[in-house]
Structures are given as structure tokens and as C-alpha cells.
């Protein structure tokens, strides 16, 4: 597949539905769409989960789902694997922790996290021992910062992006307070150098790091910015941070399964991500983290000498040495006899039994949900049918096609183009998502019109629509159909022709009382 590109001279043919069909026919990943359940337009409007006896679900028109940046679609094999897991639990009980079955690919309960980490590693460009599948994104950020944020009187600041996802901001702020510092002085926010821009340049990021290098203990940045869709230059920024002696971590919520990251090769210190967006593992799915192998080393000789043999961390039994995990040891008591006659006595020294598993697995705390891990495994099986290089190649082409259609509307829409794309136009500086800023006052009406037509995208107040074609299941024809519907929706709302509605599910769900803004 050669991919889509539009030269400086607009070729009208390359904006046509027929051209979109030709791209789909050439798509080497087109067969993977069959691996997912795409909600029908009727599904989106149905008030119950059960289809009526009169409806034939196979004949219902599929929706246009371009919201994988918020929640990925369900793989068809998810239900099958979860059913197998439930059957194993039902038939074996606690013995399921150690029992394999001939009629399922699922591992024993106690092994499922290791299998998931092994399958996740190539998606993030890591070795097996650098990845752990565990907890949720914000919990993992706290666990990682507990280890990597070790402030001193001289170096105590954390640098983050000014418009970081709120939960990241809260986590950083609370870590700073936990160590007794004031976020007003210890939290450095990177804002765009140009007030008119929504994005930040790599040079500006490096400039901020340089200015605060002497007093900075840690940097935490997004791999892809959730609002604008900007893809940060992880390799360059990481190298520059290290040149200044600063540890750096990355929130990859919008990057994993989206772009081809190379965490080990780029020498990233740590990273964390969720798996419910582009990794398609279900709402609130179990998350993942990366710790570079240089930080996951365990020196047993140092431990035996009562010296620090591994990075400090918040510990739990599931991160401990598997050989002793079920021995239930807590601590050892060492008896030290004083040799001076005047002070003969016994001194007790308490030494922890905890020795972490080398690598990222040593950061695990409690045993993970085998049920949640099973849903993740279902999606990872789909990823195993291709690789991130192929996924990224299609994504660049698919999102490029979307951009071209938005920038070169059809004749009837040319005079009414009430939006601008705020995502970088450079394909190396974005992932699948394009963020489209509407003129003031149009958002709610346009969202309602899109929903009425069976289109699923999401919004960010006050005026941005995020559109994210996922290369595993979205098509070029879907993108073409979306843009056609989107243009008509903009025209109708501008002209006051849109029917008054109570608001779309996404808009109503985005109100603060519902809490949806924190999820997205």
C-alpha cells in the first residue's frame, strides 16, 4: 500500500469516495476490522441491550466510530476469552491459579500478568522485563514517582506540560506536597511560547528544561497531548533531559497502540499508560508501565550486606521475588551483641524480607485482576496479527486523508468552513487524532447532528471536536462519510436549520456533574 498523499496542487479525484474505496482495497490491514464489533446506528439509539425480535443485527448499518482515542471498540474474541476465564474459575475455583486447560489459550490465573506483559512489550518497544501490566494509569504514575521523584534541597522541581491531563497535574501536585514542597515553586508548567498556538515546540520544551535544570528533579510529559493530539519528540527530549542529569517519565495514554514508540531504544526512564483507548481492552481497563532495565536491576550482594540493592519504591507482595512470594515472610531480626563490657546487651536490627523481581514487575503491588487481564489479552492477540510499524503506516495515511478532506471541502461547503485544525500538520508530530476547533457556539449543535447521523466522536469544551480514526478497524470510506456529514452538520447549525435537541449523549455526558471530562 503506497499510502495517501496530496500534493500542493489539489487533485479532486483524491478527495472522492471512489478514491477512498480504492485505498481500502489496497489496505493490508483491512481484514483486522472483522476482529472488532462495530456498533450499528440502531445500537447507538436502542434503549435496551437486547435487540428486538424483528431486527436482524447483521443487516443494520454500522455507525461511524472515530472515538478510539477515548474508548476503543470491543474485539470479537473478548467475550470468548472472558467466558473461558469464567468457566475456569467456575470449574476449578482456587485451583485455577495453577491449572491450564487444553481447550483454551488462556494461561493459569497466576501466570496471566506475565503473559500480558510479554505480549505488550513489542507494542511499546521494550524488552519483556521492562513492562508490567497492573493497576490504573494514575495509580501507576504515583507508584513510579514514589520511586523516581527523590527531591533534595537543590533539586526538587517537577516539570510538566501546562495543559497536562488533569489527573497527571493532580498527581504531580500531590507528590510535591507529600515531600513537603510548595507546588507554586516546585511545579514548572510548560506553556506554548506563542499565546495564539495550542501546541508547544520541541525547542521550547528544551529551553524550559535548560532554564530549570539546576533545580529540577524530574520531568513528566505526555507522549501525545490529549487535547491537541500533538506527538512530542520523546527521543530528543529524553536525551536532552539526561544530558542535564534529569530523570524523565512519559504518560503514554494516547500514544500506546497509536504510534510506534521505542522506549528502550530511546532510553526512557519510565512510562505509564492506560489500555482502554487504542489498545481496546474495555472501560477502565488494567493499565501498564515501563521501567528501563537500568532502573530495574536488583543487586543481591548489596542486599545481603544490608545496603540498598534496588531503587526505592512502594512495595507489595506481587512485586516480590516469585521464589518466596508464597512463603509469607515479613521481616528478619538480626541480633547484634555489643563488644564493650560496659554496654553489653542486645540490639535488634529489623531487615525487610522484600526483594523485588528484577525489572518492571518488581513495581507491582497487589495481585492483578485476572478478569481484566483476560480482556487485555483478547486485544493483544489482535495486535499480534500485525506490528506497530504497519499500524503506524496506515494511521499516517488514514489521518492524512482525513486532514485533506477537512482542508479541501467540496464545492457546496467551501464558503462555510467554520473550523480550524489545531493538531500539528506535520505527520511526525501527531498520532491518529485530529482536534478540530469550531467557531464559538457551534459545538453542542454539531455534536448533536453528528450523533443523529450515527457518528461517534468526542468533544472537549469549549469548542473542540476530537476525531481519531483507528487503523485497526476504521476505513477510508468511513473517514470520507464522516467529513461529508460533518460539513453538513456545520452548515445546518450555522444556518439555524438544526432541530432543537436536548443535547447529544457525549455533550450531556460531558457536564461536570457526570464526571465524563475526567475520563476522556
Coordinates of C-alpha atoms in Angstrom, one line a residue:
X1 CA 0.0 0.0 0.0
X2 CA 1.6 3.2 -1.1
X3 CA -0.4 5.4 1.3
X4 CA -2.3 8.6 0.7
X5 CA -0.6 11.9 0.0
X6 CA -1.9 15.0 -1.6
X7 CA 0.4 17.3 -3.5
X8 CA 0.4 21.1 -3.4
X9 CA -2.0 21.0 -6.4
X10 CA -5.3 19.6 -5.1
X11 CA -6.3 16.5 -7.1
X12 CA -10.1 16.4 -6.8
X13 CA -10.1 12.7 -7.6
X14 CA -8.1 12.1 -4.4
X15 CA -10.9 13.7 -2.4
X16 CA -13.6 11.4 -3.8
X17 CA -15.4 8.4 -2.3
X18 CA -14.2 6.3 -5.2
X19 CA -10.6 7.1 -4.2
X20 CA -11.4 6.2 -0.6
X21 CA -12.7 2.9 -1.8
X22 CA -9.5 2.2 -3.7
X23 CA -7.4 3.0 -0.6
X24 CA -9.5 0.5 1.4
X25 CA -9.0 -2.2 -1.3
X26 CA -5.2 -1.7 -1.1
X27 CA -5.1 -1.6 2.7
X28 CA -3.1 -4.6 4.1
X29 CA -4.8 -4.3 7.5
X30 CA -8.4 -4.2 6.1
X31 CA -9.0 -7.8 7.4
X32 CA -8.5 -6.7 11.0
X33 CA -11.7 -4.7 11.0
X34 CA -13.5 -8.1 11.2
X35 CA -11.9 -8.6 14.6
X36 CA -14.0 -5.9 16.1
X37 CA -17.6 -5.3 16.9
X38 CA -18.7 -2.0 15.4
X39 CA -21.9 -0.7 17.0
X40 CA -24.7 -0.2 14.5
X41 CA -26.5 3.1 14.2
X42 CA -29.5 1.3 15.7
X43 CA -27.4 0.1 18.6
X44 CA -26.5 3.7 19.5
X45 CA -30.1 4.7 19.7
X46 CA -31.5 1.5 21.3
X47 CA -32.8 1.9 24.8
X48 CA -32.1 -1.7 25.8
X49 CA -29.2 -4.1 25.2
X50 CA -31.5 -6.7 23.8
X51 CA -32.3 -6.3 20.1
X52 CA -36.0 -6.7 19.2
X53 CA -37.1 -10.0 17.6
X54 CA -37.9 -8.1 14.4
X55 CA -34.4 -6.7 13.9
X56 CA -31.7 -8.5 12.1
X57 CA -28.5 -7.2 13.6
X58 CA -26.4 -8.4 10.7
X59 CA -28.3 -6.1 8.3
X60 CA -28.1 -2.9 10.5
X61 CA -25.9 -0.1 9.1
X62 CA -22.7 0.3 11.2
X63 CA -22.0 3.5 12.9
X64 CA -19.0 5.7 12.0
X65 CA -16.9 5.2 15.2
X66 CA -14.0 7.6 15.3
X67 CA -13.5 7.7 19.1
X68 CA -10.8 5.2 19.7
X69 CA -8.8 7.9 21.4
X70 CA -11.4 7.8 24.2
X71 CA -12.6 4.2 24.2
X72 CA -11.5 1.5 21.7
X73 CA -14.0 -0.9 20.2
X74 CA -14.5 -4.4 21.6
X75 CA -12.6 -7.2 19.9
X76 CA -14.9 -10.1 19.0
X77 CA -12.6 -12.5 20.8
X78 CA -13.0 -10.6 24.1
X79 CA -16.3 -12.3 25.0
X80 CA -15.0 -15.8 24.2
X81 CA -11.8 -15.4 26.3
X82 CA -13.7 -13.9 29.2
X83 CA -16.2 -16.8 29.0
X84 CA -13.3 -19.2 29.1
X85 CA -11.9 -17.4 32.1
X86 CA -15.2 -17.5 34.0
X87 CA -15.5 -21.2 33.1
X88 CA -12.1 -21.9 34.6
X89 CA -13.0 -20.0 37.7
X90 CA -16.3 -21.9 38.0
X91 CA -14.8 -25.3 37.4
X92 CA -11.6 -25.0 39.3
X93 CA -12.0 -22.4 42.0
X94 CA -8.7 -21.6 43.6
X95 CA -7.0 -24.4 41.7
X96 CA -7.5 -22.2 38.6
X97 CA -4.4 -20.2 39.8
X98 CA -2.2 -23.2 38.8
X99 CA -4.3 -25.1 36.2
X100 CA -4.0 -24.9 32.4
X101 CA -6.7 -26.3 30.1
X102 CA -6.4 -28.0 26.8
X103 CA -9.3 -26.2 25.2
X104 CA -8.3 -22.6 25.8
X105 CA -5.2 -20.4 25.1
X106 CA -5.6 -18.7 28.5
X107 CA -2.8 -19.3 31.0
X108 CA -3.3 -20.2 34.7
X109 CA -4.6 -17.2 36.7
X110 CA -1.2 -16.8 38.4
X111 CA 0.6 -16.5 35.1
X112 CA -1.7 -14.2 33.2
X113 CA 0.1 -10.9 34.1
X114 CA 3.4 -12.3 32.8
X115 CA 1.9 -13.4 29.5
X116 CA 0.2 -10.0 29.1
X117 CA 3.5 -8.2 29.8
X118 CA 5.3 -10.3 27.2
X119 CA 2.7 -9.6 24.6
X120 CA 2.6 -5.8 25.4
X121 CA 6.4 -5.3 25.3
X122 CA 6.7 -5.1 21.5
X123 CA 3.9 -2.6 21.3
X124 CA 5.9 -0.1 23.4
X125 CA 9.4 -1.0 22.1
X126 CA 10.6 -2.7 25.3
X127 CA 12.1 -5.9 26.4
X128 CA 9.9 -8.3 28.4
X129 CA 11.3 -7.5 31.8
X130 CA 10.8 -3.7 31.3
X131 CA 7.0 -4.0 31.2
X132 CA 4.4 -4.7 33.9
X133 CA 0.6 -4.8 33.3
X134 CA -1.0 -3.5 36.5
X135 CA -3.2 -1.0 38.3
X136 CA -4.6 2.1 36.6
X137 CA -2.7 4.9 34.9
X138 CA -2.8 7.5 37.7
X139 CA -2.0 4.8 40.3
X140 CA 1.0 3.8 38.3
X141 CA 2.2 7.3 37.9
X142 CA 2.1 7.6 41.7
X143 CA 4.0 4.4 42.2
X144 CA 6.6 5.5 39.6
X145 CA 7.0 8.9 41.1
X146 CA 7.4 7.4 44.5
X147 CA 10.5 5.8 43.1
X148 CA 11.8 8.3 40.7
X149 CA 11.0 11.6 42.4
X150 CA 13.6 11.9 45.1
X151 CA 13.8 15.7 45.7
X152 CA 16.7 17.4 47.5
X153 CA 17.2 20.9 48.8
X154 CA 18.9 21.8 45.5
X155 CA 16.9 19.7 43.0
X156 CA 13.2 19.5 43.9
X157 CA 11.1 20.7 40.9
X158 CA 9.0 18.7 38.5
X159 CA 8.5 19.9 35.0
X160 CA 5.1 19.1 33.4
X161 CA 3.2 20.4 30.4
X162 CA 0.9 23.3 31.3
X163 CA -2.2 21.7 29.9
X164 CA -1.5 18.2 31.0
X165 CA -4.4 15.8 31.6
X166 CA -5.9 16.9 34.9
X167 CA -5.1 13.7 36.7
X168 CA -1.4 14.0 35.9
X169 CA -1.4 17.5 37.2
X170 CA -3.1 16.4 40.4
X171 CA -0.7 13.5 40.8
X172 CA 2.4 15.7 40.4
X173 CA 1.0 18.4 42.7
X174 CA 0.2 15.8 45.4
X175 CA 3.7 14.2 45.1
X176 CA 5.3 17.6 45.6
X177 CA 3.2 18.3 48.7
X178 CA 3.9 14.9 50.0
X179 CA 7.6 15.7 50.1
X180 CA 6.9 19.0 51.9
X181 CA 7.3 21.4 49.0
X182 CA 5.0 24.0 47.6
X183 CA 3.7 23.4 44.0
X184 CA 3.8 27.1 43.4
X185 CA 7.5 26.9 43.5
X186 CA 8.3 23.3 42.7
X187 CA 5.9 22.6 39.7
X188 CA 7.1 24.1 36.4
X189 CA 4.5 24.4 33.7
X190 CA 5.5 24.3 30.0
X191 CA 3.1 26.7 28.1
X192 CA 3.2 27.5 24.4
X193 CA 5.7 30.2 23.6
X194 CA 3.2 31.7 21.2
X195 CA -0.1 32.6 23.0
X196 CA -2.0 32.1 19.8
X197 CA -0.8 28.5 19.5
X198 CA -2.2 25.4 21.2
X199 CA 1.0 23.4 20.8
X200 CA 4.5 23.6 22.1
X201 CA 7.6 23.3 20.0
X202 CA 10.4 20.8 20.9
X203 CA 12.8 23.7 21.1
X204 CA 10.6 25.5 23.6
X205 CA 10.5 22.3 25.8
X206 CA 14.3 22.1 25.7
X207 CA 14.5 25.8 26.6
X208 CA 12.3 25.3 29.7
X209 CA 14.4 22.3 30.8
X210 CA 17.6 24.3 30.3
X211 CA 16.3 27.2 32.4
X212 CA 15.3 24.9 35.3
X213 CA 17.9 22.2 35.0
X214 CA 19.8 23.1 38.2
X215 CA 16.7 22.8 40.4
X216 CA 14.8 20.0 38.6
X217 CA 14.5 16.5 40.0
X218 CA 12.0 15.0 37.5
X219 CA 10.2 15.7 34.2
X220 CA 6.8 14.2 33.3
X221 CA 5.4 14.8 29.9
X222 CA 2.7 13.3 27.6
X223 CA 3.7 11.2 24.7
X224 CA 0.7 12.6 22.8
X225 CA -1.2 15.6 24.2
X226 CA -4.8 14.6 24.8
X227 CA -6.4 17.9 23.8
X228 CA -4.4 18.8 20.6
X229 CA -3.2 15.4 19.6
X230 CA 0.4 16.7 19.4
X231 CA 3.1 13.9 19.4
X232 CA 6.1 15.0 21.5
X233 CA 9.6 14.2 20.3
X234 CA 10.2 11.6 23.0
X235 CA 13.7 10.6 21.8
X236 CA 15.1 14.2 21.6
X237 CA 13.5 15.4 24.8
X238 CA 14.6 12.4 26.8
X239 CA 18.2 12.7 25.6
X240 CA 18.3 16.4 26.5
X241 CA 16.9 15.7 29.9
X242 CA 19.6 13.1 30.5
X243 CA 22.3 15.5 29.3
X244 CA 21.2 17.7 32.2
X245 CA 21.2 14.9 34.7
X246 CA 17.4 14.8 35.0
X247 CA 15.2 11.7 35.1
X248 CA 12.2 11.8 32.7
X249 CA 8.9 9.8 32.5
X250 CA 6.1 9.8 30.0
X251 CA 2.4 9.5 30.2
X252 CA 1.6 7.4 27.1
X253 CA -2.2 7.2 27.4
X254 CA -2.8 8.5 23.9
X255 CA 0.4 7.0 22.4
X256 CA 0.4 3.3 23.2
X257 CA -1.2 1.3 20.3
X258 CA -1.3 4.6 18.3
X259 CA 2.3 5.4 17.4
X260 CA 5.4 3.3 17.2
X261 CA 7.3 4.2 20.4
X262 CA 10.7 2.7 21.2
X263 CA 11.0 3.2 24.9
X264 CA 14.1 1.1 25.5
X265 CA 16.0 2.4 22.4
X266 CA 15.1 6.0 23.4
X267 CA 16.5 5.4 26.9
X268 CA 13.2 6.5 28.6
X269 CA 13.4 6.2 32.4
X270 CA 9.8 5.2 33.0
X271 CA 6.4 5.5 31.3
X272 CA 2.8 4.6 32.2
X273 CA -0.3 4.2 30.0
X274 CA -3.9 3.1 30.0
X275 CA -5.2 0.3 27.8
X276 CA -8.8 1.3 27.1
X277 CA -8.1 3.7 24.2
X278 CA -6.1 2.4 21.2
X279 CA -5.4 -0.9 23.0
X280 CA -9.2 -1.8 23.1
X281 CA -9.3 -3.5 26.5
X282 CA -12.6 -2.1 27.8
X283 CA -13.7 0.8 30.0
X284 CA -11.3 1.4 32.9
X285 CA -9.1 -1.5 31.7
X286 CA -6.0 -2.6 33.6
X287 CA -3.0 -0.3 32.7
X288 CA 0.7 -0.8 32.1
X289 CA 4.0 0.7 33.0
X290 CA 7.6 0.7 31.7
X291 CA 10.8 0.9 33.7
X292 CA 14.1 0.9 31.8
X293 CA 16.2 -2.1 32.6
X294 CA 18.9 0.0 34.1
X295 CA 16.5 1.1 36.8
X296 CA 15.1 -2.4 37.4
X297 CA 18.3 -4.1 38.5
X298 CA 18.5 -6.0 41.8
X299 CA 21.9 -6.4 43.5
X300 CA 21.6 -9.3 45.9
X301 CA 25.1 -8.9 47.2
X302 CA 24.3 -5.4 48.3
X303 CA 21.1 -6.6 49.9
X304 CA 22.9 -9.3 51.9
X305 CA 25.2 -6.6 53.2
X306 CA 22.2 -4.6 54.3
X307 CA 22.8 -2.0 51.6
X308 CA 20.3 -0.7 49.0
X309 CA 20.3 -3.1 46.2
X310 CA 17.5 -1.7 44.2
X311 CA 15.6 1.6 43.6
X312 CA 13.3 2.7 46.4
X313 CA 9.7 2.1 45.8
X314 CA 6.3 1.5 47.4
X315 CA 6.3 -2.3 47.7
X316 CA 3.7 -5.0 47.7
X317 CA 3.8 -8.8 47.7
X318 CA 3.2 -9.2 44.0
X319 CA 6.3 -7.3 43.2
X320 CA 8.4 -9.6 45.4
X321 CA 10.7 -12.5 44.4
X322 CA 8.4 -15.2 43.0
X323 CA 10.5 -17.9 44.7
X324 CA 9.5 -16.5 48.1
X325 CA 6.1 -14.9 47.2
X326 CA 4.0 -17.6 49.0
X327 CA 6.3 -18.1 51.9
X328 CA 4.6 -15.2 53.7
X329 CA 7.8 -13.9 55.2
X330 CA 7.6 -10.4 56.6
X331 CA 10.9 -9.4 58.2
X332 CA 14.1 -10.8 59.8
X333 CA 15.5 -9.9 63.1
X334 CA 19.3 -9.6 63.4
X335 CA 20.8 -9.9 66.9
X336 CA 23.9 -7.7 67.4
X337 CA 26.0 -8.1 70.6
X338 CA 27.9 -5.0 71.8
X339 CA 31.6 -5.9 72.5
X340 CA 32.1 -3.1 75.1
X341 CA 31.8 -4.6 78.6
X342 CA 30.1 -1.5 79.9
X343 CA 27.4 -1.8 77.3
X344 CA 26.8 -5.5 77.0
X345 CA 23.4 -6.1 75.5
X346 CA 21.4 -7.0 72.5
X347 CA 20.5 -4.6 69.7
X348 CA 17.7 -5.6 67.3
X349 CA 18.0 -4.6 63.7
X350 CA 14.9 -5.1 61.5
X351 CA 15.6 -6.0 57.9
X352 CA 12.8 -6.4 55.4
X353 CA 12.4 -9.7 53.6
X354 CA 11.2 -7.9 50.5
X355 CA 13.4 -8.4 47.4
X356 CA 11.8 -7.2 44.2
X357 CA 11.5 -9.1 41.0
X358 CA 14.2 -7.6 38.6
X359 CA 12.6 -5.2 36.1
X360 CA 9.2 -3.6 35.9
X361 CA 7.5 -6.5 37.6
X362 CA 9.2 -5.5 40.8
X363 CA 6.9 -2.4 40.9
X364 CA 3.8 -4.5 41.2
X365 CA 1.9 -4.1 44.5
X366 CA -1.1 -6.4 44.7
X367 CA -2.2 -9.3 42.5
X368 CA -3.9 -8.0 39.4
X369 CA -7.4 -8.9 38.2
X370 CA -7.2 -12.0 36.0
X371 CA -10.6 -11.0 34.6
X372 CA -9.3 -7.5 33.5
X373 CA -6.1 -9.1 32.2
X374 CA -8.1 -11.6 30.1
X375 CA -9.8 -8.7 28.3
X376 CA -6.4 -7.2 27.6
X377 CA -5.1 -10.5 26.2
X378 CA -8.0 -10.6 23.8
X379 CA -6.9 -7.3 22.3
X380 CA -3.2 -8.2 22.3
X381 CA -4.0 -11.2 20.2
X382 CA -5.3 -8.9 17.5
X383 CA -2.1 -6.7 17.8
X384 CA -0.1 -9.9 17.3
X385 CA -1.5 -10.3 13.8
X386 CA 0.5 -7.2 12.7
X387 CA 3.0 -4.9 14.2
X388 CA 3.2 -1.2 15.2
X389 CA 5.2 -0.2 12.1
X390 CA 2.3 -1.4 9.9
X391 CA -0.3 0.2 12.2
X392 CA 1.6 3.5 12.1
X393 CA 2.0 3.4 8.4
X394 CA -1.8 3.1 7.9
X395 CA -2.5 5.6 10.6
X396 CA -0.4 8.3 8.9
X397 CA -2.2 7.7 5.6
X398 CA -5.7 7.5 7.2
X399 CA -5.3 10.6 9.3
X400 CA -3.7 12.4 6.3
X401 CA -6.7 11.6 4.2
X402 CA -9.0 13.0 7.0
X403 CA -6.9 16.2 7.1
X404 CA -7.0 16.7 3.3
X405 CA -10.8 16.3 3.2
X406 CA -11.2 18.8 6.1
X407 CA -8.9 21.3 4.5
X408 CA -10.3 20.9 0.9
X409 CA -14.1 20.7 1.4
X410 CA -16.4 20.1 -1.6
X411 CA -17.8 23.0 -3.6
X412 CA -21.0 23.3 -1.6
X413 CA -19.1 23.5 1.7
X414 CA -16.3 25.8 0.6
X415 CA -17.9 29.0 1.6
X416 CA -18.8 27.7 5.1
X417 CA -15.7 26.3 6.8
X418 CA -16.2 27.3 10.4
X419 CA -13.3 25.4 12.0
X420 CA -9.6 25.0 12.1
X421 CA -7.4 22.0 12.8
X422 CA -5.2 22.7 15.9
X423 CA -3.3 19.4 15.7
X424 CA 0.2 19.8 14.0
X425 CA 0.1 19.3 10.2
X426 CA 3.5 17.5 10.3
X427 CA 2.7 13.8 10.4
X428 CA 5.7 13.2 12.7
X429 CA 4.2 15.5 15.3
X430 CA 0.8 13.8 15.6
X431 CA -0.8 10.4 16.0
X432 CA -4.2 9.2 14.8
X433 CA -6.2 12.1 16.3
X434 CA -7.1 15.4 14.7
X435 CA -8.5 18.1 17.0
X436 CA -10.9 20.4 15.2
X437 CA -11.7 23.8 16.8
X438 CA -15.2 25.1 15.8
X439 CA -16.3 28.7 15.8
X440 CA -17.8 29.7 19.2
X441 CA -21.3 28.5 19.8
X442 CA -21.3 25.6 17.3
X443 CA -20.1 22.7 19.4
X444 CA -23.3 21.4 21.0
X445 CA -25.3 21.7 17.9
X446 CA -22.7 20.0 15.6
X447 CA -22.2 17.1 18.1
X448 CA -26.0 16.6 18.3
X449 CA -26.2 16.5 14.5
X450 CA -23.3 14.0 14.2
X451 CA -24.9 11.7 16.8
X452 CA -28.2 11.8 15.0
X453 CA -26.4 10.5 11.9
X454 CA -24.7 7.7 13.8
X455 CA -21.3 9.3 14.0
X456 CA -19.3 8.9 17.3
X457 CA -16.5 11.4 18.1
X458 CA -15.9 13.3 21.3
X459 CA -15.7 16.9 22.4
X460 CA -13.6 19.0 24.7
X461 CA -15.1 22.2 25.9
X462 CA -15.5 24.9 24.9
X463 CA -15.2 24.2 21.1
X464 CA -13.0 21.3 20.1
X465 CA -14.1 18.0 18.5
X466 CA -11.5 15.2 18.5
X467 CA -11.6 12.8 15.6
X468 CA -9.4 9.7 15.8
X469 CA -9.6 7.1 13.0
X470 CA -8.1 3.9 14.5
X471 CA -6.1 2.0 11.9
X472 CA -7.1 -1.4 13.2
X473 CA -10.8 -1.0 12.4
X474 CA -11.5 2.3 10.7
X475 CA -11.7 2.7 6.9
X476 CA -11.0 5.4 4.4
X477 CA -14.7 5.3 3.3
X478 CA -15.8 5.9 6.9
X479 CA -13.5 8.9 7.0
X480 CA -14.9 10.2 3.8
X481 CA -18.5 9.7 5.0
X482 CA -17.7 11.5 8.3
X483 CA -16.4 14.6 6.6
X484 CA -19.4 14.8 4.4
X485 CA -21.7 14.5 7.4
X486 CA -19.6 16.9 9.4
X487 CA -19.7 19.6 6.8
X488 CA -23.5 19.3 6.5
X489 CA -23.8 19.5 10.3
X490 CA -21.7 22.7 10.4
X491 CA -23.8 24.3 7.6
X492 CA -27.1 23.4 9.3
X493 CA -26.1 24.7 12.7
X494 CA -24.6 27.9 11.2
X495 CA -27.8 28.5 9.3
X496 CA -30.0 27.8 12.3
X497 CA -31.6 24.8 10.5
X498 CA -30.7 22.2 13.0
X499 CA -33.6 20.9 15.1
X500 CA -33.6 21.9 18.7
X501 CA -32.5 18.8 20.7
X502 CA -31.8 18.1 24.4
X503 CA -28.2 17.6 23.5
X504 CA -26.1 14.6 22.4
X505 CA -25.1 11.8 24.8
X506 CA -21.5 13.0 24.6
X507 CA -22.3 16.6 25.3
X508 CA -24.7 15.8 28.1
X509 CA -22.2 13.3 29.5
X510 CA -19.5 15.9 29.4
X511 CA -21.2 18.1 32.0
X512 CA -19.3 18.3 35.3
X513 CA -21.9 16.5 37.3
X514 CA -21.5 13.4 35.2
X515 CA -17.7 13.4 35.6
X516 CA -17.0 12.4 32.0
X517 CA -14.5 15.2 31.4
X518 CA -12.1 13.4 33.8
X519 CA -12.4 10.1 31.9
X520 CA -11.7 11.5 28.5

